[in-house]
Tab-separated table of C-alpha atoms in Angstrom:
chain	number	residue	atom	x	y	z
T	1	MET	CA	-15.451	141.262	220.822
T	2	ASN	CA	-15.131	143.766	223.691
T	3	ILE	CA	-10.974	144.880	223.839
T	4	VAL	CA	-11.723	147.224	226.902
T	5	ILE	CA	-13.264	143.639	229.200
T	6	ALA	CA	-10.168	142.093	227.774
T	7	ILE	CA	-7.845	144.913	228.419
T	8	LEU	CA	-9.686	145.452	232.214
T	9	ALA	CA	-9.303	141.131	232.180
T	10	CYS	CA	-5.622	141.692	231.902
T	11	GLU	CA	-5.294	144.016	234.516
T	12	ILE	CA	-7.089	142.782	237.630
T	13	GLY	CA	-4.973	139.078	236.304
T	14	PHE	CA	-1.607	140.982	236.794
T	15	TRP	CA	-2.808	142.016	240.141
T	16	VAL	CA	-4.194	138.453	240.914
T	17	VAL	CA	-1.070	136.494	239.848
T	18	LEU	CA	1.369	139.484	241.409
T	19	PHE	CA	-0.259	139.153	244.342
T	20	GLY	CA	-0.340	135.052	244.695
T	21	GLY	CA	2.902	134.808	243.418
T	22	LEU	CA	4.110	137.248	246.579
T	23	ALA	CA	2.007	135.335	248.918
T	24	ALA	CA	2.909	132.344	247.931
T	25	ARG	CA	6.862	133.282	248.124
T	26	TYR	CA	6.610	135.405	251.754
T	27	LEU	CA	3.215	133.570	253.539
T	28	LEU	CA	3.165	129.937	252.069
T	29	ARG	CA	7.212	129.391	251.423
T	30	LEU	CA	6.743	127.855	248.145
T	31	LYS	CA	9.000	129.511	246.226
T	32	ARG	CA	8.761	127.338	242.925
T	33	LEU	CA	4.934	127.972	243.071
T	34	SER	CA	6.007	131.990	243.436
T	35	SER	CA	8.354	131.749	240.558
T	36	VAL	CA	6.121	129.800	238.617
T	37	LEU	CA	2.927	132.487	239.295
T	38	LEU	CA	4.996	135.582	238.641
T	39	LEU	CA	6.316	133.896	235.467
T	40	CYS	CA	2.774	133.904	234.155
T	41	VAL	CA	2.444	137.196	234.729
T	42	PRO	CA	3.693	137.990	230.738
T	43	LEU	CA	1.343	135.140	229.229
T	44	LEU	CA	-1.707	137.829	230.425
T	45	ASP	CA	0.044	140.222	227.617
T	46	VAL	CA	0.553	137.731	224.923
T	47	ALA	CA	-3.610	136.605	225.376
T	48	LEU	CA	-4.365	140.343	224.954
T	49	LEU	CA	-2.316	140.685	222.057
T	50	ILE	CA	-3.442	137.219	220.395
T	51	LEU	CA	-7.133	138.729	221.465
T	52	ILE	CA	-6.300	142.029	219.888
T	53	ALA	CA	-4.729	140.353	216.358
T	54	TRP	CA	-7.763	137.724	216.104
T	55	ASP	CA	-10.647	140.496	217.036
T	56	LEU	CA	-9.304	142.480	213.739
T	57	GLY	CA	-7.814	140.067	211.286
T	58	VAL	CA	-9.916	136.907	211.971
T	59	ALA	CA	-13.174	138.326	213.193
T	60	GLY	CA	-13.086	141.098	210.869
T	61	ALA	CA	-13.623	144.021	213.398
T	62	THR	CA	-12.772	147.463	212.515
T	63	ALA	CA	-9.859	149.138	214.620
T	64	ASP	CA	-11.226	151.754	217.896
T	65	PHE	CA	-9.975	153.183	220.029
T	66	THR	CA	-10.005	149.906	222.708
T	67	HIS	CA	-7.513	148.649	220.492
T	68	GLY	CA	-4.943	151.096	220.612
T	69	LEU	CA	-5.072	151.241	223.906
T	70	GLY	CA	-4.736	147.427	224.248
T	71	ALA	CA	-1.362	147.816	222.387
T	72	VAL	CA	-0.104	150.712	224.605
T	73	TYR	CA	-1.208	148.812	227.466
T	74	LEU	CA	0.824	145.812	226.244
T	75	GLY	CA	3.685	148.165	225.509
T	76	PHE	CA	3.479	149.675	229.168
T	77	THR	CA	3.638	146.472	231.296
T	78	VAL	CA	6.560	144.900	229.212
T	79	ALA	CA	8.622	148.622	229.923
T	80	PHE	CA	7.560	149.577	233.566
T	81	GLY	CA	5.976	145.754	234.477
T	82	HIS	CA	9.411	144.873	236.048
T	83	THR	CA	9.511	147.603	237.976
T	84	VAL	CA	6.254	147.657	239.342
T	85	ILE	CA	6.604	144.160	240.522
T	86	ALA	CA	9.751	144.395	242.021
T	87	ARG	CA	8.363	147.460	244.057
T	88	VAL	CA	5.466	145.694	244.832
T	89	ASP	CA	7.511	142.625	245.743
T	90	ALA	CA	9.576	144.737	248.403
T	91	TRP	CA	7.103	146.316	249.631
T	92	PHE	CA	5.806	143.131	250.741
T	93	ALA	CA	8.536	141.508	251.942
T	94	HIS	CA	8.675	144.205	253.952
T	95	ARG	CA	5.470	143.923	254.824
T	96	PHE	CA	4.978	140.485	255.362
T	97	ALA	CA	8.282	138.873	256.192
T	98	GLY	CA	10.610	141.362	257.817
T	99	GLY	CA	11.997	142.598	254.973
T	100	PRO	CA	13.801	145.830	254.814
T	101	GLU	CA	11.705	148.883	253.951
T	102	PRO	CA	11.149	149.878	250.048
T	103	ILE	CA	13.545	152.527	248.984
T	104	LYS	CA	11.279	155.748	248.235
T	105	VAL	CA	11.128	157.338	245.305
T	106	PRO	CA	13.950	159.973	245.788
T	107	GLN	CA	12.403	163.757	246.259
T	108	ASP	CA	15.010	165.900	244.966
T	109	GLY	CA	18.821	165.999	243.893
T	110	PRO	CA	21.294	164.018	241.585
T	111	ALA	CA	18.680	161.033	242.769
T	112	ARG	CA	15.719	162.324	241.262
T	113	LEU	CA	17.392	163.321	238.283
T	114	ALA	CA	18.171	159.975	237.584
T	115	HIS	CA	15.163	158.025	238.481
T	116	GLU	CA	13.232	160.591	236.096
T	117	TRP	CA	15.181	159.960	232.666
T	118	LYS	CA	15.552	156.070	233.759
T	119	ASP	CA	11.487	156.522	233.808
T	120	TRP	CA	11.274	158.500	230.691
T	121	GLY	CA	13.588	155.577	229.431
T	122	ARG	CA	11.056	153.186	230.138
T	123	MET	CA	8.129	155.104	228.781
T	124	VAL	CA	10.259	155.467	225.464
T	125	LEU	CA	10.464	151.718	225.496
T	126	CYS	CA	6.688	151.793	225.651
T	127	ALA	CA	6.064	154.073	223.014
T	128	VAL	CA	8.638	151.835	221.002
T	129	ILE	CA	7.290	148.474	221.794
T	130	ALA	CA	3.666	150.429	221.393
T	131	SER	CA	4.406	151.243	217.771
T	132	LEU	CA	5.681	148.047	216.752
T	133	VAL	CA	2.881	146.508	218.037
T	134	LEU	CA	0.606	148.525	216.037
T	135	GLY	CA	2.547	148.254	212.879
T	136	GLY	CA	2.749	144.628	213.539
T	137	ILE	CA	-1.098	144.469	213.692
T	138	THR	CA	-2.086	146.791	210.672
T	139	TRP	CA	0.807	145.100	208.702
T	140	PHE	CA	-1.497	141.485	209.733
T	141	VAL	CA	-4.673	143.003	208.825
T	142	GLY	CA	-3.535	144.488	205.893
T	143	ASP	CA	-6.807	146.790	205.667
T	144	PRO	CA	-5.766	150.398	206.180
T	145	ALA	CA	-9.429	151.744	206.049
T	146	ARG	CA	-9.832	149.079	209.099
T	147	THR	CA	-6.677	150.158	210.938
T	148	ALA	CA	-6.351	153.673	210.570
T	149	GLU	CA	-7.026	154.219	214.276
T	150	LEU	CA	-4.181	152.050	215.028
T	151	VAL	CA	-1.635	154.372	213.138
T	152	SER	CA	-3.260	157.079	214.891
T	153	TRP	CA	-2.155	155.580	218.539
T	154	ILE	CA	1.245	155.565	217.501
T	155	TRP	CA	1.505	159.392	217.000
T	156	ARG	CA	-0.407	159.306	220.349
T	157	VAL	CA	1.752	157.479	222.184
T	158	TRP	CA	5.169	159.449	220.529
T	159	LEU	CA	3.331	162.508	221.675
T	160	VAL	CA	2.668	161.389	225.251
T	161	THR	CA	5.941	160.749	225.609
T	162	GLY	CA	6.975	163.822	224.132
T	163	ILE	CA	5.518	165.261	227.079
T	164	TRP	CA	6.986	163.128	229.662
T	165	LEU	CA	9.670	164.436	228.958
T	166	VAL	CA	9.150	167.762	228.761
T	167	GLY	CA	7.183	168.102	231.678
T	168	TRP	CA	9.676	165.336	233.712
T	169	PRO	CA	13.168	164.655	233.233
T	170	VAL	CA	13.810	168.216	231.315
T	171	TRP	CA	12.220	169.685	233.990
T	172	GLU	CA	14.084	168.220	236.645
T	173	THR	CA	17.230	168.959	235.060
T	174	VAL	CA	16.095	172.214	234.067
T	175	LYS	CA	15.817	172.754	238.277
T	176	GLN	CA	18.872	171.160	239.148
T	177	VAL	CA	20.587	173.696	237.024
T	178	ALA	CA	19.093	176.643	238.110
T	179	ARG	CA	19.759	175.670	242.218
T	180	GLY	CA	23.353	175.350	240.816
T	181	PRO	CA	26.265	173.014	243.181
T	182	MET	CA	25.495	174.420	245.564
T	183	ALA	CA	22.088	172.687	246.541
T	184	SER	CA	23.599	169.418	245.456
T	185	GLU	CA	26.177	169.866	248.400
T	186	ARG	CA	23.493	171.271	250.730
T	187	ALA	CA	20.702	168.369	249.267
T	188	ARG	CA	23.547	165.483	250.571
T	189	GLN	CA	24.505	167.379	253.829
């Protein structure tokens, strides 16, 4: 089985179901249909997880880069999916239903700092979920020789999480501290 195709299908499916749900809500005014469609978004992640586990456990495939990527994709969508959906929903409501303009990501100051730390917290959640999925599939398959690639993905996702920590929230914190309290006061005025 080609896991890359499954990942792409899930990503395309995510956007099709998301925009379908929002179109049903804001353009067709079918709130119940919209809710059903939006509740289907996590089912795509479950389908991907089942495909990866089936490919490795039942079909006897040896884990490769794409199997690990699928597990990390699953962690990403669980950790960041709600935020992505909320932002797209706000944009859709503004564009098609006269809703307020979506709130933009703060560019500076304490709000930007809080935003960076929250996003990094989501990345930690992504790493935890991906690690649990990778470990769970490794345990399920029960053949370390065939799942070595999955184990290597665990350190990769934590490496990215560490880089994210230093490159964004810590960097933004250092910038804020270097500017001092006067810069925060000027930013509020």
